[in-house]
């Protein structure tokens, strides 16, 4: 069986045919599989079985915060010099937000943001999300064609998260390049100057936005976080900046891809598309299946907080674990007929939103956005089909499953 390399996790071939990649991964002899280098971060272990992934995500010995393990972790880092991009990547990876820290900091930071993302709060956004979806389609209806990513899947969640955070509508396009460049900084050797400039622009913008919210607070999540910061010991300035960065990035790089990948999967499975068109009441079940089958976040990571033995492998304190959520979602020991897209699947304990204390905070929002997006698309565009050959589709070079564009006609 062909060896797996770190770069395989972001390659267009993997994104194009994830099932083949998963077969290579699960065909390895070791269920906890060692790889030599993961994007310059050194040696790592890969977990891809559903039960292993759940176990790791729920085990408090596997940490998010690499800094807590210094100096071992620092020795492992292959960030050579003091070059600014290495520092930026390191900073981005270690920014103190809920996704990069462990309890008790995690509990504190998650609690502060969670009030905005309860299912009830999210449900209240329904009419506005529907209005945005309709307006986006109104703008392209007459043309009979669109790039489903640029014209629909991307703006929908961006408008929603921008409004939640109180980011001026006119500025939201700035964030696309920023989040893409910074989110993939580790994968962009040779583009150091661009990464550094983007980072500076981004932090300058957020700092001035925070100052503005302090002077003119609104009913948005950013104003609430600024208020918590001003009240004293609830979060520090770095945590405030970093939490806003996390919410913006999570809102930019995820739901867009669920909608894009989901539409493509349905177009590739006309029987499932027809089934959904004939019975829109199954949209919530279909969204869960699309999350399992083509969910955008296919890997996450942890670091071992102590020496741990799994499946006979000796994972050392400080070792990195690459967790294949996409792989676990195809595990035949967990899912009946996992390679089939079945939008009526009832037993579907997928891990597209992770598991344990870091379970996606935005899951209720992502689900609602996706349900409205699919209902609106299928209801208004009954003749939706691809405008190019499937082989012409391209994916971004990132560890997210993320289409560059999806030209469709209707
Ligand atoms: C389809 C869309 C989405 C997917 C597939 C997704 C996936 C994930 C995954 C897998 C994690 C856990 C990562 C880990 O354990 O290492 C996560 C965490 C998180 N997600 Fe999402 N996400 C989506 C949408 C969103 C949205 C729209 C938001 C909010 C704007 C959001 C906010 C967050 C936050 C704040 C965390 C960190 C939670 C914590 O550390 O306690 N996500 N997401």
Tab-separated table of C-alpha atoms and ligand atoms in Angstrom:
chain	number	residue	atom	x	y	z
A	1	UNK	CA	0.000	0.000	0.000
A	2	UNK	CA	1.373	3.381	-1.049
A	3	UNK	CA	2.767	5.427	1.814
A	4	UNK	CA	0.852	8.540	2.964
A	5	UNK	CA	2.713	11.859	3.088
A	6	UNK	CA	1.727	15.016	4.966
A	7	UNK	CA	1.135	16.895	1.716
A	8	UNK	CA	-1.490	14.308	0.673
A	9	UNK	CA	-3.842	15.856	3.219
A	10	UNK	CA	-4.119	19.057	1.170
A	11	UNK	CA	-3.654	17.778	-2.367
A	12	UNK	CA	-6.276	18.397	-5.077
A	13	UNK	CA	-6.284	14.635	-5.819
A	14	UNK	CA	-7.374	13.953	-2.249
A	15	UNK	CA	-10.150	16.535	-2.466
A	16	UNK	CA	-11.306	15.285	-5.850
A	17	UNK	CA	-11.488	11.662	-4.754
A	18	UNK	CA	-11.472	11.463	-0.993
A	19	UNK	CA	-12.775	7.890	-0.955
A	20	UNK	CA	-9.605	6.672	-2.743
A	21	UNK	CA	-7.452	8.623	-0.303
A	22	UNK	CA	-9.354	7.087	2.620
A	23	UNK	CA	-8.806	3.612	1.187
A	24	UNK	CA	-5.059	4.268	1.101
A	25	UNK	CA	-5.187	5.560	4.656
A	26	UNK	CA	-7.297	2.742	6.094
A	27	UNK	CA	-5.295	0.193	4.093
A	28	UNK	CA	-2.141	0.964	6.091
A	29	UNK	CA	-1.145	-1.673	8.558
A	30	UNK	CA	-1.115	0.691	11.517
A	31	UNK	CA	-4.418	2.135	12.706
A	32	UNK	CA	-2.439	4.976	14.313
A	33	UNK	CA	-0.241	5.802	11.382
A	34	UNK	CA	3.091	7.680	11.621
A	35	UNK	CA	4.059	10.297	9.015
A	36	UNK	CA	7.480	11.944	8.809
A	37	UNK	CA	6.467	15.512	8.390
A	38	UNK	CA	3.220	17.404	8.525
A	39	UNK	CA	3.638	20.715	6.666
A	40	UNK	CA	6.945	21.588	8.275
A	41	UNK	CA	5.674	20.866	11.771
A	42	UNK	CA	7.631	17.646	12.102
A	43	UNK	CA	6.606	14.073	12.743
A	44	UNK	CA	2.944	13.316	13.400
A	45	UNK	CA	0.532	10.430	13.959
A	46	UNK	CA	-2.658	10.031	11.958
A	47	UNK	CA	-5.880	8.643	13.470
A	48	UNK	CA	-8.693	7.779	11.080
A	49	UNK	CA	-10.910	5.114	12.704
A	50	UNK	CA	-14.190	6.472	14.034
A	51	UNK	CA	-13.760	4.991	17.529
A	52	UNK	CA	-10.120	6.183	17.798
A	53	UNK	CA	-11.031	9.674	16.658
A	54	UNK	CA	-13.867	9.899	19.218
A	55	UNK	CA	-11.575	8.578	21.930
A	56	UNK	CA	-8.853	11.136	21.166
A	57	UNK	CA	-11.259	14.076	20.896
A	58	UNK	CA	-12.767	13.197	24.293
A	59	UNK	CA	-9.488	12.420	26.057
A	60	UNK	CA	-8.201	15.394	28.123
A	61	UNK	CA	-4.622	14.118	27.716
A	62	UNK	CA	-4.734	15.222	24.078
A	63	UNK	CA	-4.378	18.992	24.074
A	64	UNK	CA	-4.900	21.908	21.758
A	65	UNK	CA	-2.406	24.265	23.339
A	66	UNK	CA	1.073	23.396	22.076
A	67	UNK	CA	2.628	26.197	24.087
A	68	UNK	CA	1.735	24.486	27.338
A	69	UNK	CA	4.234	21.785	26.384
A	70	UNK	CA	7.268	23.994	25.820
A	71	UNK	CA	10.192	23.411	25.679
A	72	UNK	CA	9.672	19.949	24.102
A	73	UNK	CA	7.333	21.329	21.508
A	74	UNK	CA	9.671	24.178	20.612
A	75	UNK	CA	12.480	21.737	19.938
A	76	UNK	CA	10.249	19.851	17.529
A	77	UNK	CA	9.254	22.890	15.509
A	78	UNK	CA	10.971	23.150	12.199
A	79	UNK	CA	10.348	26.891	11.996
A	80	UNK	CA	13.983	27.635	11.258
A	81	UNK	CA	14.788	31.234	11.788
A	82	UNK	CA	13.128	34.262	13.212
A	83	UNK	CA	11.564	34.984	9.880
A	84	UNK	CA	8.386	36.922	10.274
A	85	UNK	CA	6.138	34.392	8.546
A	86	UNK	CA	7.177	31.587	10.878
A	87	UNK	CA	6.348	33.833	13.761
A	88	UNK	CA	3.044	34.777	12.235
A	89	UNK	CA	2.115	31.161	11.581
A	90	UNK	CA	3.150	30.286	15.084
A	91	UNK	CA	1.090	33.145	16.421
A	92	UNK	CA	-1.920	32.167	14.298
A	93	UNK	CA	-1.656	28.566	15.409
A	94	UNK	CA	-1.353	29.537	19.028
A	95	UNK	CA	-3.621	32.537	19.207
A	96	UNK	CA	-5.407	32.280	22.513
A	97	UNK	CA	-8.968	31.595	21.427
A	98	UNK	CA	-11.210	28.716	22.505
A	99	UNK	CA	-9.965	26.500	19.661
A	100	UNK	CA	-6.288	26.760	20.634
A	101	UNK	CA	-6.479	26.473	24.423
A	102	UNK	CA	-7.469	23.848	26.967
A	103	UNK	CA	-9.535	24.046	30.152
A	104	UNK	CA	-9.866	26.139	32.238
A	105	UNK	CA	-9.154	28.879	29.642
A	106	UNK	CA	-11.244	27.040	27.058
A	107	UNK	CA	-14.274	26.956	29.367
A	108	UNK	CA	-14.010	30.693	30.036
A	109	UNK	CA	-13.531	31.754	26.399
A	110	UNK	CA	-16.201	29.421	25.026
A	111	UNK	CA	-18.737	30.590	27.603
A	112	UNK	CA	-18.267	34.224	26.569
A	113	UNK	CA	-19.005	33.577	22.894
A	114	UNK	CA	-21.548	30.786	23.284
A	115	UNK	CA	-24.459	33.042	24.194
A	116	UNK	CA	-24.622	34.223	20.581
A	117	UNK	CA	-24.755	30.710	19.110
A	118	UNK	CA	-27.468	28.881	21.052
A	119	UNK	CA	-30.001	27.080	18.847
A	120	UNK	CA	-32.649	29.599	19.988
A	121	UNK	CA	-30.547	32.646	19.089
A	122	UNK	CA	-29.686	31.066	15.758
A	123	UNK	CA	-33.314	30.189	14.993
A	124	UNK	CA	-34.162	33.874	15.326
A	125	UNK	CA	-31.890	34.512	12.317
A	126	UNK	CA	-34.008	32.294	10.058
A	127	UNK	CA	-36.051	35.017	8.300
A	128	UNK	CA	-32.925	37.094	7.630
A	129	UNK	CA	-30.974	34.107	6.271
A	130	UNK	CA	-33.914	33.246	3.999
A	131	UNK	CA	-34.043	36.841	2.773
A	132	UNK	CA	-30.308	36.826	1.967
A	133	UNK	CA	-30.613	33.500	0.102
A	134	UNK	CA	-33.529	34.835	-1.953
A	135	UNK	CA	-31.790	38.108	-2.773
A	136	UNK	CA	-28.663	36.285	-3.935
A	137	UNK	CA	-30.731	34.149	-6.300
A	138	UNK	CA	-32.813	37.135	-7.471
A	139	UNK	CA	-29.562	38.712	-8.674
A	140	UNK	CA	-28.707	35.787	-10.990
A	141	UNK	CA	-32.106	34.351	-11.973
A	142	UNK	CA	-32.330	36.084	-15.318
A	143	UNK	CA	-28.838	35.065	-16.403
A	144	UNK	CA	-29.670	31.379	-16.121
A	145	UNK	CA	-26.158	30.634	-14.874
A	146	UNK	CA	-23.823	31.491	-11.987
A	147	UNK	CA	-20.725	30.481	-10.137
A	148	UNK	CA	-22.475	28.826	-7.235
A	149	UNK	CA	-19.516	29.545	-4.930
A	150	UNK	CA	-18.946	33.237	-5.701
A	151	UNK	CA	-22.596	34.157	-6.268
A	152	UNK	CA	-24.325	32.144	-3.563
A	153	UNK	CA	-22.431	29.752	-1.256
A	154	UNK	CA	-19.774	32.302	-0.303
A	155	UNK	CA	-21.790	35.503	0.263
A	156	UNK	CA	-24.590	33.796	2.229
A	157	UNK	CA	-22.639	32.788	5.370
A	158	UNK	CA	-20.357	35.816	5.087
A	159	UNK	CA	-23.233	38.266	5.194
A	160	UNK	CA	-24.690	36.367	8.160
A	161	UNK	CA	-21.477	36.268	10.236
A	162	UNK	CA	-20.585	39.859	9.306
A	163	UNK	CA	-23.966	41.026	10.560
A	164	UNK	CA	-23.609	38.967	13.738
A	165	UNK	CA	-20.180	40.474	14.395
A	166	UNK	CA	-21.178	43.989	13.354
A	167	UNK	CA	-18.666	44.199	10.493
A	168	UNK	CA	-19.728	46.879	7.982
A	169	UNK	CA	-21.173	45.252	4.858
A	170	UNK	CA	-18.884	47.276	2.601
A	171	UNK	CA	-15.786	45.779	4.258
A	172	UNK	CA	-16.709	42.137	4.196
A	173	UNK	CA	-15.002	41.418	0.879
A	174	UNK	CA	-11.682	42.411	2.417
A	175	UNK	CA	-11.973	39.412	4.694
A	176	UNK	CA	-12.061	36.809	1.977
A	177	UNK	CA	-8.456	37.355	0.928
A	178	UNK	CA	-7.299	37.917	4.490
A	179	UNK	CA	-8.778	34.725	5.910
A	180	UNK	CA	-7.665	32.702	2.928
A	181	UNK	CA	-4.075	33.990	2.980
A	182	UNK	CA	-3.648	33.782	6.741
A	183	UNK	CA	-5.571	30.537	7.195
A	184	UNK	CA	-3.250	28.838	4.712
A	185	UNK	CA	-0.029	30.654	5.579
A	186	UNK	CA	1.730	27.383	6.421
A	187	UNK	CA	0.984	26.066	2.930
A	188	UNK	CA	2.363	29.116	1.130
A	189	UNK	CA	6.155	28.980	1.082
A	190	UNK	CA	7.655	31.814	-0.964
A	191	UNK	CA	4.784	34.175	-0.229
A	192	UNK	CA	6.156	35.463	3.074
A	193	UNK	CA	5.871	39.140	2.245
A	194	UNK	CA	2.234	38.749	1.248
A	195	UNK	CA	1.400	36.856	4.437
A	196	UNK	CA	3.166	39.440	6.621
A	197	UNK	CA	1.436	42.378	4.898
A	198	UNK	CA	-1.974	40.695	5.124
A	199	UNK	CA	-1.447	39.996	8.787
A	200	UNK	CA	-0.603	43.616	9.501
A	201	UNK	CA	-3.598	44.879	7.554
A	202	UNK	CA	-5.908	42.448	9.321
A	203	UNK	CA	-4.771	43.304	12.863
A	204	UNK	CA	-4.891	47.035	12.126
A	205	UNK	CA	-8.468	46.663	10.880
A	206	UNK	CA	-9.655	44.615	13.873
A	207	UNK	CA	-8.021	46.969	16.363
A	208	UNK	CA	-9.701	49.978	14.842
A	209	UNK	CA	-13.020	48.091	14.735
A	210	UNK	CA	-12.672	47.284	18.444
A	211	UNK	CA	-11.981	50.944	19.232
A	212	UNK	CA	-15.047	51.895	17.225
A	213	UNK	CA	-17.289	49.377	19.048
A	214	UNK	CA	-16.034	50.731	22.347
A	215	UNK	CA	-17.179	54.212	21.357
A	216	UNK	CA	-20.406	53.130	19.631
A	217	UNK	CA	-21.469	49.745	21.010
A	218	UNK	CA	-24.150	47.880	19.056
A	219	UNK	CA	-26.179	44.738	19.583
A	220	UNK	CA	-23.500	42.577	17.918
A	221	UNK	CA	-21.182	39.844	19.194
A	222	UNK	CA	-18.070	42.047	18.898
A	223	UNK	CA	-19.595	44.768	21.081
A	224	UNK	CA	-20.512	42.114	23.696
A	225	UNK	CA	-16.939	40.794	23.700
A	226	UNK	CA	-15.516	44.323	24.001
A	227	UNK	CA	-17.864	44.914	26.928
A	228	UNK	CA	-16.641	41.711	28.623
A	229	UNK	CA	-13.058	42.856	28.029
A	230	UNK	CA	-13.739	46.265	29.540
A	231	UNK	CA	-15.352	44.686	32.594
A	232	UNK	CA	-11.943	43.384	33.598
A	233	UNK	CA	-10.702	39.876	34.142
A	234	UNK	CA	-12.936	37.999	31.661
A	235	UNK	CA	-10.583	38.046	28.655
A	236	UNK	CA	-7.399	39.907	27.735
A	237	UNK	CA	-6.712	41.908	24.579
A	238	UNK	CA	-4.934	39.102	22.771
A	239	UNK	CA	-7.841	36.753	23.512
A	240	UNK	CA	-10.345	39.324	22.296
A	241	UNK	CA	-8.536	39.836	18.978
A	242	UNK	CA	-8.034	36.142	18.564
A	243	UNK	CA	-11.667	35.215	19.303
A	244	UNK	CA	-12.856	37.642	16.657
A	245	UNK	CA	-10.336	36.173	14.215
A	246	UNK	CA	-11.671	32.675	14.976
A	247	UNK	CA	-15.310	33.642	14.482
A	248	UNK	CA	-14.543	35.433	11.220
A	249	UNK	CA	-12.451	32.559	9.859
A	250	UNK	CA	-14.896	29.874	10.964
A	251	UNK	CA	-17.695	31.877	9.389
A	252	UNK	CA	-15.767	32.324	6.107
A	253	UNK	CA	-14.164	29.025	5.365
A	254	UNK	CA	-16.707	26.399	6.392
A	255	UNK	CA	-20.400	26.753	5.511
A	256	UNK	CA	-19.484	28.045	2.049
A	257	UNK	CA	-17.805	24.730	1.382
A	258	UNK	CA	-20.602	22.645	2.845
A	259	UNK	CA	-23.012	24.320	0.421
A	260	UNK	CA	-20.587	24.040	-2.538
A	261	UNK	CA	-19.494	20.454	-1.860
A	262	UNK	CA	-23.077	19.462	-1.046
A	263	UNK	CA	-24.496	20.813	-4.301
A	264	UNK	CA	-21.731	19.087	-6.269
A	265	UNK	CA	-22.380	15.771	-4.471
A	266	UNK	CA	-26.085	16.014	-5.295
A	267	UNK	CA	-25.366	16.848	-8.946
A	268	UNK	CA	-23.069	13.816	-9.055
A	269	UNK	CA	-25.866	11.638	-7.593
A	270	UNK	CA	-28.962	12.550	-9.670
A	271	UNK	CA	-31.126	9.929	-7.938
A	272	UNK	CA	-30.470	11.599	-4.568
A	273	UNK	CA	-31.063	15.042	-6.052
A	274	UNK	CA	-34.412	13.941	-7.462
A	275	UNK	CA	-35.360	12.367	-4.151
A	276	UNK	CA	-34.634	15.623	-2.320
A	277	UNK	CA	-36.517	17.683	-4.901
A	278	UNK	CA	-39.544	15.416	-4.523
A	279	UNK	CA	-39.504	15.554	-0.709
A	280	UNK	CA	-37.932	18.723	0.763
A	281	UNK	CA	-39.011	17.611	4.255
A	282	UNK	CA	-35.882	15.415	4.344
A	283	UNK	CA	-33.529	18.395	3.940
A	284	UNK	CA	-32.317	18.275	7.592
A	285	UNK	CA	-31.409	14.564	7.229
A	286	UNK	CA	-29.814	15.276	3.837
A	287	UNK	CA	-27.635	18.050	5.330
A	288	UNK	CA	-26.341	15.605	7.967
A	289	UNK	CA	-25.463	13.119	5.236
A	290	UNK	CA	-23.717	15.807	3.180
A	291	UNK	CA	-21.744	16.788	6.287
A	292	UNK	CA	-20.647	13.175	6.600
A	293	UNK	CA	-19.966	12.623	2.932
A	294	UNK	CA	-18.393	15.915	1.839
A	295	UNK	CA	-18.007	17.961	5.043
A	296	UNK	CA	-15.426	20.735	4.610
A	297	UNK	CA	-13.278	20.166	7.720
A	298	UNK	CA	-11.556	16.890	6.967
A	299	UNK	CA	-8.791	17.075	9.547
A	300	UNK	CA	-8.059	18.635	12.881
A	301	UNK	CA	-5.176	18.114	15.292
A	302	UNK	CA	-4.163	17.639	18.903
A	303	UNK	CA	-0.877	17.318	20.735
A	304	UNK	CA	-0.157	14.594	23.300
A	305	UNK	CA	0.061	16.129	26.766
A	306	UNK	CA	1.851	13.048	28.098
A	307	UNK	CA	3.236	9.742	26.823
A	308	UNK	CA	0.273	7.661	25.604
A	309	UNK	CA	0.160	4.177	24.054
A	310	UNK	CA	-2.509	3.530	21.421
A	311	UNK	CA	-2.742	0.357	19.340
A	312	UNK	CA	0.778	-0.480	20.516
A	313	UNK	CA	2.201	2.800	19.209
A	314	UNK	CA	4.096	4.908	21.692
A	315	UNK	CA	2.928	8.446	21.278
A	316	UNK	CA	5.335	10.747	23.092
A	317	UNK	CA	4.452	13.849	25.025
A	318	UNK	CA	4.558	16.719	22.522
A	319	UNK	CA	3.806	14.532	19.461
A	320	UNK	CA	1.234	15.876	17.068
A	321	UNK	CA	-1.875	13.841	16.155
A	322	UNK	CA	-3.574	14.542	12.834
A	323	UNK	CA	-7.209	13.539	13.236
A	324	UNK	CA	-8.946	12.524	10.026
A	325	UNK	CA	-12.567	13.544	10.561
A	326	UNK	CA	-13.276	12.854	6.894
A	327	UNK	CA	-11.766	9.381	7.248
A	328	UNK	CA	-13.762	8.582	10.391
A	329	UNK	CA	-16.895	9.586	8.498
A	330	UNK	CA	-16.251	6.775	6.001
A	331	UNK	CA	-15.483	4.081	8.579
A	332	UNK	CA	-17.367	0.888	7.616
A	333	UNK	CA	-17.384	-0.168	11.267
A	334	UNK	CA	-19.554	2.838	12.030
A	335	UNK	CA	-21.612	3.491	8.904
A	336	UNK	CA	-23.562	1.030	6.758
A	337	UNK	CA	-22.414	1.310	3.140
A	338	UNK	CA	-20.266	4.395	3.911
A	339	UNK	CA	-19.195	5.058	0.318
A	340	UNK	CA	-22.795	5.641	-0.757
A	341	UNK	CA	-24.476	9.020	-0.480
A	342	UNK	CA	-27.799	8.252	1.204
A	343	UNK	CA	-29.726	11.405	2.089
A	344	UNK	CA	-32.260	9.375	4.078
A	345	UNK	CA	-29.573	7.881	6.365
A	346	UNK	CA	-30.948	7.853	9.916
A	347	UNK	CA	-28.009	6.392	11.863
A	348	UNK	CA	-25.464	9.095	11.198
A	349	UNK	CA	-23.098	9.877	14.036
A	350	UNK	CA	-20.726	11.796	11.776
A	351	UNK	CA	-17.810	13.815	13.135
A	352	UNK	CA	-17.960	16.724	10.682
A	353	UNK	CA	-18.318	19.156	13.599
A	354	UNK	CA	-15.790	17.328	15.787
A	355	UNK	CA	-16.616	15.915	19.224
A	356	UNK	CA	-15.937	16.640	22.884
A	357	UNK	CA	-15.336	20.062	24.405
A	358	UNK	CA	-14.307	21.701	21.104
A	359	UNK	CA	-17.437	20.517	19.262
A	360	UNK	CA	-18.193	23.224	16.704
A	361	UNK	CA	-19.812	26.203	18.393
A	362	UNK	CA	-21.270	27.329	15.076
A	363	UNK	CA	-22.935	23.980	14.262
A	364	UNK	CA	-26.544	25.186	14.814
A	365	UNK	CA	-25.829	28.206	12.594
A	366	UNK	CA	-24.081	26.144	9.895
A	367	UNK	CA	-26.961	23.631	9.863
A	368	UNK	CA	-29.601	26.335	9.536
A	369	UNK	CA	-27.690	28.162	6.785
A	370	UNK	CA	-27.192	24.933	4.842
A	371	UNK	CA	-30.834	23.835	5.222
A	372	UNK	CA	-32.088	27.197	3.959
A	373	UNK	CA	-29.502	27.236	1.155
A	374	UNK	CA	-30.483	23.782	-0.174
A	375	UNK	CA	-34.233	24.384	0.204
A	376	UNK	CA	-33.978	27.700	-1.659
A	377	UNK	CA	-31.712	26.395	-4.419
A	378	UNK	CA	-33.745	23.280	-5.094
A	379	UNK	CA	-37.084	25.070	-4.780
A	380	UNK	CA	-36.191	27.892	-7.143
A	381	UNK	CA	-33.797	26.169	-9.557
A	382	UNK	CA	-35.417	22.804	-10.402
A	383	UNK	CA	-33.197	22.351	-13.468
A	384	UNK	CA	-29.863	23.004	-11.715
A	385	UNK	CA	-26.920	21.338	-13.483
A	386	UNK	CA	-23.159	21.690	-13.933
A	387	UNK	CA	-22.019	24.141	-16.619
A	388	UNK	CA	-18.612	22.459	-17.097
A	389	UNK	CA	-17.255	18.921	-17.049
A	390	UNK	CA	-16.640	17.588	-13.512
A	391	UNK	CA	-12.922	17.068	-14.387
A	392	UNK	CA	-12.562	20.821	-14.899
A	393	UNK	CA	-13.392	21.608	-11.270
A	394	UNK	CA	-10.504	22.763	-9.066
A	395	UNK	CA	-9.922	22.739	-5.336
A	396	UNK	CA	-7.990	25.244	-3.227
A	397	UNK	CA	-4.646	24.027	-1.953
A	398	UNK	CA	-5.671	23.754	1.695
A	399	UNK	CA	-6.570	21.073	4.199
A	400	UNK	CA	-10.216	22.113	3.844
A	401	UNK	CA	-12.350	20.518	1.140
A	402	UNK	CA	-12.896	23.757	-0.746
A	403	UNK	CA	-13.918	24.243	-4.390
A	404	UNK	CA	-12.432	27.215	-6.262
A	405	UNK	CA	-15.636	27.665	-8.238
A	406	UNK	CA	-18.750	25.728	-9.232
A	407	UNK	CA	-20.213	26.981	-12.524
A	408	UNK	CA	-23.865	25.911	-12.853
A	409	UNK	CA	-26.774	26.537	-15.201
A	410	UNK	CA	-30.468	26.448	-14.383
B	1	LIG	C1	-20.245	23.368	7.852
B	1	LIG	C2	-19.720	24.274	8.603
B	1	LIG	C3	-18.763	23.999	9.729
B	1	LIG	C4	-17.984	22.907	9.982
B	1	LIG	C5	-17.899	21.622	9.180
B	1	LIG	C6	-17.256	23.183	11.197
B	1	LIG	C7	-16.385	22.295	11.801
B	1	LIG	C8	-15.782	22.488	13.015
B	1	LIG	C9	-14.955	21.518	13.683
B	1	LIG	C10	-14.610	20.143	13.153
B	1	LIG	C11	-14.573	22.047	14.872
B	1	LIG	C12	-13.744	21.369	15.966
B	1	LIG	C13	-12.273	21.388	15.658
B	1	LIG	C14	-11.477	20.620	16.675
B	1	LIG	O1	-12.002	19.917	17.547
B	1	LIG	O2	-10.239	20.708	16.606
B	1	LIG	C15	-15.132	23.376	14.949
B	1	LIG	C16	-14.938	24.236	15.994
B	1	LIG	C17	-15.459	25.513	16.010
B	1	LIG	N1	-16.310	26.082	15.068
B	1	LIG	FE1	-17.021	25.235	13.415
B	1	LIG	N2	-17.575	24.427	11.634
B	1	LIG	C18	-18.504	24.963	10.769
B	1	LIG	C19	-19.095	26.200	10.846
B	1	LIG	C20	-18.857	27.112	11.833
B	1	LIG	C21	-19.450	28.424	11.907
B	1	LIG	C22	-20.452	29.001	10.900
B	1	LIG	C23	-18.974	28.996	13.038
B	1	LIG	C24	-19.262	30.345	13.618
B	1	LIG	C25	-19.184	31.432	13.063
B	1	LIG	C26	-18.075	28.055	13.674
B	1	LIG	C27	-17.379	28.290	14.841
B	1	LIG	C28	-16.577	27.365	15.473
B	1	LIG	C29	-15.899	27.649	16.734
B	1	LIG	C30	-15.932	28.942	17.521
B	1	LIG	C31	-15.193	26.472	17.063
B	1	LIG	C32	-14.308	26.247	18.291
B	1	LIG	C33	-15.100	25.586	19.398
B	1	LIG	C34	-14.229	25.263	20.608
B	1	LIG	O3	-13.014	25.197	20.486
B	1	LIG	O4	-14.814	25.093	21.701
B	1	LIG	N3	-18.033	26.918	12.914
B	1	LIG	N4	-15.879	23.622	13.803
